[in-house]
Short mmCIF file of C-alpha atoms in Angstrom, two decimals:
data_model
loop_
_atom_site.label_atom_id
_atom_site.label_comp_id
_atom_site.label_asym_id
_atom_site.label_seq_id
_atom_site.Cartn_x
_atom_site.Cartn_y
_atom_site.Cartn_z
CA UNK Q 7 0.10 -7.78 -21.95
CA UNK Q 8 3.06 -7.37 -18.96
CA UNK Q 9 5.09 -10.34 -18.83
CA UNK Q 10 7.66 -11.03 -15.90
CA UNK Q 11 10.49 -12.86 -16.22
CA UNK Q 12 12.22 -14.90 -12.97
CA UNK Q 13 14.77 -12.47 -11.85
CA UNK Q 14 18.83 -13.27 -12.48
CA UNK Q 15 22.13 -12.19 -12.33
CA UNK Q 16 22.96 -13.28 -15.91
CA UNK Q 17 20.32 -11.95 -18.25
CA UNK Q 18 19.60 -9.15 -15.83
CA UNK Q 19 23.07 -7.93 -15.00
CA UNK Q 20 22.93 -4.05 -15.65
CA UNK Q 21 19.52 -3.32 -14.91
CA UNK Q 22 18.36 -0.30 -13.10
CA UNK Q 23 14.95 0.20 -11.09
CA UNK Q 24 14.29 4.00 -11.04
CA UNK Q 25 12.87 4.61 -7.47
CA UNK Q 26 11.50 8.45 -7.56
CA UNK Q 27 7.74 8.78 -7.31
CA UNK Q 28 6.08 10.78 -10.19
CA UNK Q 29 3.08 10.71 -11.94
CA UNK Q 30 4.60 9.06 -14.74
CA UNK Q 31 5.23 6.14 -13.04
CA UNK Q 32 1.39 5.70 -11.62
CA UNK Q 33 1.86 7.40 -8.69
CA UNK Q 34 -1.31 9.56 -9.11
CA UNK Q 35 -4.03 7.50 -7.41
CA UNK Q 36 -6.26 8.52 -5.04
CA UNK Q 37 -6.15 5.20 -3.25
CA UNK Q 38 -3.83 2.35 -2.82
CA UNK Q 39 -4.35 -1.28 -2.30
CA UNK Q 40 -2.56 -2.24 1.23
CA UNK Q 41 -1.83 -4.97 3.73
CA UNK Q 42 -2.06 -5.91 7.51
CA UNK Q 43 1.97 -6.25 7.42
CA UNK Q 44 2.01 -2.75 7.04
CA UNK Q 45 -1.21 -1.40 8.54
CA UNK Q 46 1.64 -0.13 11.49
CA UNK Q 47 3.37 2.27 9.05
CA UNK Q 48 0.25 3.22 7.23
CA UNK Q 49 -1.36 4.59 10.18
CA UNK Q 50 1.00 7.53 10.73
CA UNK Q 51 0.22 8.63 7.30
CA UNK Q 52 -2.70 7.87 5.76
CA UNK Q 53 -6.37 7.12 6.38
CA UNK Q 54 -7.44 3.44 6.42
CA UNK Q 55 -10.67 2.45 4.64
CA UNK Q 56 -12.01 -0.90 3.69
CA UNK Q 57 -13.97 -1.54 0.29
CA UNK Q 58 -15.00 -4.40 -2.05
CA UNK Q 59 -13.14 -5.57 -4.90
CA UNK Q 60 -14.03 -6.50 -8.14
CA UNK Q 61 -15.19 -10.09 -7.03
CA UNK Q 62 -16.80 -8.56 -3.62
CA UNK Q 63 -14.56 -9.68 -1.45
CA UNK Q 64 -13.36 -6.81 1.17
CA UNK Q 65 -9.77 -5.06 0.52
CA UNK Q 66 -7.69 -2.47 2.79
CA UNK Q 67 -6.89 0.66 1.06
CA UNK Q 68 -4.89 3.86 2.40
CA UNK Q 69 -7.00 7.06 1.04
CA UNK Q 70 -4.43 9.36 -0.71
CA UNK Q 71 -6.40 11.91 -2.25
CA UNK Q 72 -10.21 13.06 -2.64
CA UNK Q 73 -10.40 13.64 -5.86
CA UNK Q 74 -10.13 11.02 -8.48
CA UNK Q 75 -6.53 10.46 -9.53
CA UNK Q 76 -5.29 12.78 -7.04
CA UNK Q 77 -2.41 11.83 -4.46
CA UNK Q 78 -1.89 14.41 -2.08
CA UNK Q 79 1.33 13.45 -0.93
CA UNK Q 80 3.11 13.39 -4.00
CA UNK Q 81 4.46 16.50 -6.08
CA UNK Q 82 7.40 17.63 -8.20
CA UNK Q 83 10.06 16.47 -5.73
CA UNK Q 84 8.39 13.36 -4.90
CA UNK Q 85 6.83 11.30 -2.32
CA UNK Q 86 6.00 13.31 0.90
CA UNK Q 87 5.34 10.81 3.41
CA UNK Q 88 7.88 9.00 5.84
CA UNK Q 89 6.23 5.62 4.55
CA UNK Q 90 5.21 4.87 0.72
CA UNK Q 91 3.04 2.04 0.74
CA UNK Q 92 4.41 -1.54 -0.28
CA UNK Q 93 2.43 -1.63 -3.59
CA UNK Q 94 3.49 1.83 -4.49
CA UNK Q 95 7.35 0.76 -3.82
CA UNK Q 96 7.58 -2.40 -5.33
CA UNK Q 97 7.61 -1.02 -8.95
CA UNK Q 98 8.63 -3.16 -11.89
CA UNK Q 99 8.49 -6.47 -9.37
CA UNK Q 100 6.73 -9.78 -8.27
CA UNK Q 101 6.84 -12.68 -6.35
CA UNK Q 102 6.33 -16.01 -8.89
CA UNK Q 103 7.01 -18.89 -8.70
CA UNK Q 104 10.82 -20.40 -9.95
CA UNK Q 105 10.88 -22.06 -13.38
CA UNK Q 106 11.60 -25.04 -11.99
CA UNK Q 107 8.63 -24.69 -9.82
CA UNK Q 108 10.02 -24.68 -6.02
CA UNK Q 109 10.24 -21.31 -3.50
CA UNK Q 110 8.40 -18.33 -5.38
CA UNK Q 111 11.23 -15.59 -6.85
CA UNK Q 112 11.33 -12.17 -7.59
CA UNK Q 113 10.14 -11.30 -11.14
CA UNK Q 114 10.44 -8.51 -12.76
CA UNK Q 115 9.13 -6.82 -16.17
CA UNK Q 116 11.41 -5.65 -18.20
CA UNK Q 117 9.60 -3.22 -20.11
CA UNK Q 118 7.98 -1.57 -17.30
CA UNK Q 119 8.65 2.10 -17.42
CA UNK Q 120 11.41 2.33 -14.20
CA UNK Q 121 13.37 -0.49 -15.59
CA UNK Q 122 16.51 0.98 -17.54
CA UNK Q 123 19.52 -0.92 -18.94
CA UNK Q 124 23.44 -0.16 -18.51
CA UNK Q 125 24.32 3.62 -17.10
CA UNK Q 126 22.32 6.04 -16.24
CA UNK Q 127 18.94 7.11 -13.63
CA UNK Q 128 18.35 4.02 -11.11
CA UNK Q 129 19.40 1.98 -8.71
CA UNK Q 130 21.20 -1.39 -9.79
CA UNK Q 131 19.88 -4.65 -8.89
CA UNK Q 132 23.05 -6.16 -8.76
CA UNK Q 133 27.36 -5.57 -7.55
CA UNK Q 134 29.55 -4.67 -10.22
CA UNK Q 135 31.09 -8.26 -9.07
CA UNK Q 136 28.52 -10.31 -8.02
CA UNK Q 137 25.81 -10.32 -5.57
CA UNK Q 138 22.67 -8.25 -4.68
CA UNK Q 139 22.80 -4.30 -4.29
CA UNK Q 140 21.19 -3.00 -1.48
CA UNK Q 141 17.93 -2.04 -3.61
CA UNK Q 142 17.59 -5.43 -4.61
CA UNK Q 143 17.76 -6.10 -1.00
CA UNK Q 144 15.14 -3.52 -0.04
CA UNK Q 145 12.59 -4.75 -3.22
CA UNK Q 146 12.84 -8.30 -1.50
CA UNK Q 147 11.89 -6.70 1.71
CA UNK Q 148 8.75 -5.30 0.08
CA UNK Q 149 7.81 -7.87 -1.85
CA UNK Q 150 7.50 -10.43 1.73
CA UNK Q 151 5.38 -7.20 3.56
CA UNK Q 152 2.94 -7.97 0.02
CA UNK Q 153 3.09 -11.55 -0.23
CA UNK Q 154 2.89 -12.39 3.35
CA UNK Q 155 -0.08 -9.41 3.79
CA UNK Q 156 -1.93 -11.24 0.88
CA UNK Q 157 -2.46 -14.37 3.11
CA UNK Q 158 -3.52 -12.32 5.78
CA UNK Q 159 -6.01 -10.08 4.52
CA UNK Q 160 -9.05 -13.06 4.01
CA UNK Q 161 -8.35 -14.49 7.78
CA UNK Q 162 -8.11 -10.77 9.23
CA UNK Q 163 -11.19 -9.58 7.56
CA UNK Q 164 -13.24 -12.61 8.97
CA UNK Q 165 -12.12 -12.10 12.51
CA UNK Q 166 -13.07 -8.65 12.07
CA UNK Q 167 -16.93 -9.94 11.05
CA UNK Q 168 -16.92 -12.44 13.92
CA UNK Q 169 -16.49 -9.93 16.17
CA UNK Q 170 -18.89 -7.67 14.19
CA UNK Q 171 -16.65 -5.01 14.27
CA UNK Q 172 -16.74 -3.73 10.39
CA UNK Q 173 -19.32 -0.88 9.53
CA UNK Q 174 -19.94 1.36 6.47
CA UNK Q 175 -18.88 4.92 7.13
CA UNK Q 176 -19.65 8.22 5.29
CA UNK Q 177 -16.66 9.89 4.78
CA UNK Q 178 -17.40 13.71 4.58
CA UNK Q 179 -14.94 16.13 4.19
CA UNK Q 180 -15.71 20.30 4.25
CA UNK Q 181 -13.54 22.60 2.74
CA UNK Q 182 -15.15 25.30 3.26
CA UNK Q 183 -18.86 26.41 3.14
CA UNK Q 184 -19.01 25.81 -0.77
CA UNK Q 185 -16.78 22.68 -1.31
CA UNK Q 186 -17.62 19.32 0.40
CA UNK Q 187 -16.13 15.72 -0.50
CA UNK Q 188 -18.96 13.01 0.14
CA UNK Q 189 -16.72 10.00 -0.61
CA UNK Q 190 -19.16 6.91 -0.21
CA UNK Q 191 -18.67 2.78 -0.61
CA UNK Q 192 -16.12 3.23 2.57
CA UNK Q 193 -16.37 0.85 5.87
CA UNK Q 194 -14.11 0.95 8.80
CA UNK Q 195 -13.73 -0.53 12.38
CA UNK Q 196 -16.18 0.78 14.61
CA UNK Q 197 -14.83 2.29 17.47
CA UNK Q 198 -17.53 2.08 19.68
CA UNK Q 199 -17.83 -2.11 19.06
CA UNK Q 200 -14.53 -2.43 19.72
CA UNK Q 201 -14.88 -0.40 22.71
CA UNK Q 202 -17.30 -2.31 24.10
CA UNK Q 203 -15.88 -5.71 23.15
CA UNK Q 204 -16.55 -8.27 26.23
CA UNK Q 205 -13.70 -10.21 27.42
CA UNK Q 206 -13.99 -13.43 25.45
CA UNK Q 207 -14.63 -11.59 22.08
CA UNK Q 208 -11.11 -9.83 22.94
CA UNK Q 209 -9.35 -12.81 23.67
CA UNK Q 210 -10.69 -14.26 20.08
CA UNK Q 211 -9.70 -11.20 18.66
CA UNK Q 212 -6.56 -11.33 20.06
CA UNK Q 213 -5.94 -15.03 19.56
CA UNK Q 214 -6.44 -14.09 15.87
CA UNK Q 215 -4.18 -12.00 15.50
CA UNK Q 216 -5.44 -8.84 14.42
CA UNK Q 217 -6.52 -7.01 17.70
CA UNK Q 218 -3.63 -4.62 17.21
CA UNK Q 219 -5.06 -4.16 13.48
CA UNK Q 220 -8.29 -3.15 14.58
CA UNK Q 221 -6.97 -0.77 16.95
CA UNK Q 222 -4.59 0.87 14.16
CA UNK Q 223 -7.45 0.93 11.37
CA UNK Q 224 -9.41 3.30 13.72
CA UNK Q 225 -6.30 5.46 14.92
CA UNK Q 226 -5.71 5.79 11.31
CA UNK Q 227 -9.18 7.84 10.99
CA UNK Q 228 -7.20 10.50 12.39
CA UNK Q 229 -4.96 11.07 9.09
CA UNK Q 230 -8.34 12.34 7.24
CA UNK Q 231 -7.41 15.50 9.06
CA UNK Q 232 -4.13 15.45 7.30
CA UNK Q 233 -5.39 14.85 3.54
CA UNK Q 234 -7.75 18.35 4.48
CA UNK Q 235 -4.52 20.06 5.11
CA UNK Q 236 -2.81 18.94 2.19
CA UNK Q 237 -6.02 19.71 0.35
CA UNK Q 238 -6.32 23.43 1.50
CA UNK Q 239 -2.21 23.85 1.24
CA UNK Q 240 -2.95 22.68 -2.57
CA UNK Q 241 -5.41 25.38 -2.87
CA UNK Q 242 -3.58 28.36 -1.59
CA UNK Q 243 -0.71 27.38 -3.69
CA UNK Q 244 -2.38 27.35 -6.99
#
């Protein structure tokens, strides 16, 4: 069982975080959990899809790959995308709460498999004297785009049913006259609601919040285009 420990200069002095993106490090997944804080990034990448959860409750996910534990955008040099999504990035890290109760803190595991001690591969959390490094600095970054997103994603998804906007979409990909990807379970905004939204439900929508996020979610459909290309470039490699 992972336990996290509240994050401190003290016990956690010469720890290092290794940042590159391999499969190693459970990078290979065909999907990834994301958030409305970042649904502006995630756009110019990747595909956004909405599914259920465990408990039924409606998540955002960016689609990475179309086969099961496949992530297009990563091979042997890395992550190729100009964005990695927030849960991908934040590695060994969480937001708890402080020991003495309080503000939530970064926590970290120690034995997750990025975290290193003394010299060596990864970026230090803290200065040689004192203070955060810049990574640290970035992780805390990440960690808000997650924990704010999480209190975002119930009241987003509920303006996005009041406005009956949210539909179930068959996501069919053709690779060529043999080879077709039938990925099902997938909804998305409707583009043609939204289009025809009257005034009032706009202004709601709007009001809310998440107009912009509607609009982005079905710009995003776009990227499914890019996962084909990846797909085929894969091919013709191997």
């Amino acid at each position: 069982m992972t336990r996290t420990v509240q994050l401190n200069n003290v016990d956690h002095h010469d720890l290092r975080v290794i940042t590159r993106h391999a499969a190693e490090f459970g990078d290979a997944v065909n999907q990834v959990l994301i958030f409305p804080t970042e649904f502006e990034e995630i756009q110019r990448e990747y595909p956004i899809f909405f599914t259920f959860d465990a408990s039924g409750d409606l998540q955002a996910v960016a689609l990475l790959g179309l086969d099961r534990d496949e992530n297009l955008f990563l091979d042997d040099m890395g992550w190729q995308a100009r964005y990695v999504p927030a849960a991908q990035q934040r590695g060994p890290f969480v937001i708890g709460m402080g020991e003495e109760g309080g503000e939530p803190m970064i926590h970290v595991d120690p034995e997750h498999a990025r975290v290193r001690r003394g010299a060596g591969e990864g970026q230090p959390l803290f200065l040689p004297h004192g203070g955060n490094a810049p990574y640290l600095e970035h992780v805390a970054g990440v960690l808000r785009t997650i924990y704010t997103g999480l209190d975002l994603i119930r009241p987003m998804f509920e303006a996005f049913e009041d406005a009956g906007l949210i539909e179930p979409v068959a996501v069919q990909v053709q690779l060529s006259d043999t080879e077709q990807y039938d990925l099902p379970d997938y909804s998305t905004i409707s583009a043609e609601r939204l289009g025809a939204l009257d005034g009032a439900a706009l202004e709601r929508l709007h009001r809310s919040g998440f107009l912009y996020a509607a609009f982005l979610v079905v710009a995003s459909t776009a990227n499914v285009n890019r996962l084909i290309e990846r797909k085929l470039a894969l091919a013709a490699a191997g």
